[in-house]
């Protein structure tokens, strides 16, 4: 199943295998990729349209994409 947590500034989604946590940060217009094994940021994805202010994030069933709202 999918896990998602949303707060005023961040939205979280866990990858299907639990290895990565995606953190959508509204104030930075980006998504941080956090390794759950090491608790470190292993990458950052910029939002394609600046000022989008992502409020939610989810992972596709095949773990190949993330979606922002």
Coordinates of C-alpha atoms in Angstrom, one line a residue:
X1 CA 0.0 0.0 0.0
X2 CA 0.9 3.6 -0.2
X3 CA 1.7 5.9 2.7
X4 CA 1.2 9.6 2.6
X5 CA 1.5 12.3 5.3
X6 CA 0.8 16.0 4.5
X7 CA 1.5 19.1 6.6
X8 CA 1.5 22.8 6.0
X9 CA 4.8 22.8 4.2
X10 CA 5.6 19.2 3.3
X11 CA 4.0 16.1 1.9
X12 CA 5.5 12.6 2.2
X13 CA 5.1 9.4 0.2
X14 CA 7.0 6.1 0.7
X15 CA 8.1 4.1 -2.3
X16 CA 6.4 0.7 -2.7
X17 CA 9.5 -1.2 -1.4
X18 CA 10.0 1.2 1.5
X19 CA 13.5 2.1 0.4
X20 CA 12.9 5.8 -0.5
X21 CA 10.8 8.5 1.1
X22 CA 9.7 11.4 -1.2
X23 CA 9.4 14.7 0.5
X24 CA 7.5 17.4 -1.4
X25 CA 8.5 20.8 0.0
X26 CA 6.2 23.6 -0.9
X27 CA 8.5 26.4 0.1
X28 CA 11.3 25.1 -2.1
X29 CA 9.3 23.9 -5.1
X30 CA 11.1 20.6 -5.0
X31 CA 11.0 17.0 -4.0
X32 CA 13.8 15.5 -1.8
X33 CA 14.5 11.8 -2.2
X34 CA 15.5 10.3 1.2
X35 CA 17.1 6.8 1.6
X36 CA 15.2 5.1 4.4
X37 CA 18.2 2.9 5.0
X38 CA 20.6 5.8 5.8
X39 CA 18.2 8.6 6.6
X40 CA 20.0 10.9 4.1
X41 CA 18.9 12.9 1.1
X42 CA 20.1 11.0 -2.0
X43 CA 18.6 13.3 -4.6
X44 CA 16.4 16.3 -5.3
X45 CA 13.9 16.9 -8.1
X46 CA 12.8 20.4 -9.0
X47 CA 9.2 21.0 -9.8
X48 CA 8.8 21.7 -13.5
X49 CA 6.7 24.9 -13.1
X50 CA 8.1 27.3 -10.5
X51 CA 5.5 28.4 -8.0
X52 CA 3.5 25.2 -8.2
X53 CA 3.7 24.7 -4.4
X54 CA 3.2 20.9 -4.3
X55 CA 0.7 20.0 -1.5
X56 CA 0.6 16.2 -2.0
X57 CA 2.8 13.5 -3.4
X58 CA 2.2 9.8 -4.3
X59 CA 4.1 7.0 -6.0
X60 CA 2.9 5.1 -9.1
X61 CA 2.0 1.4 -8.6
X62 CA 5.1 0.3 -10.5
X63 CA 7.4 2.6 -8.5
X64 CA 8.6 4.3 -11.7
X65 CA 7.0 7.8 -11.2
X66 CA 5.9 10.2 -8.5
X67 CA 3.0 12.5 -8.9
X68 CA 2.5 15.9 -7.3
X69 CA -0.6 17.9 -6.7

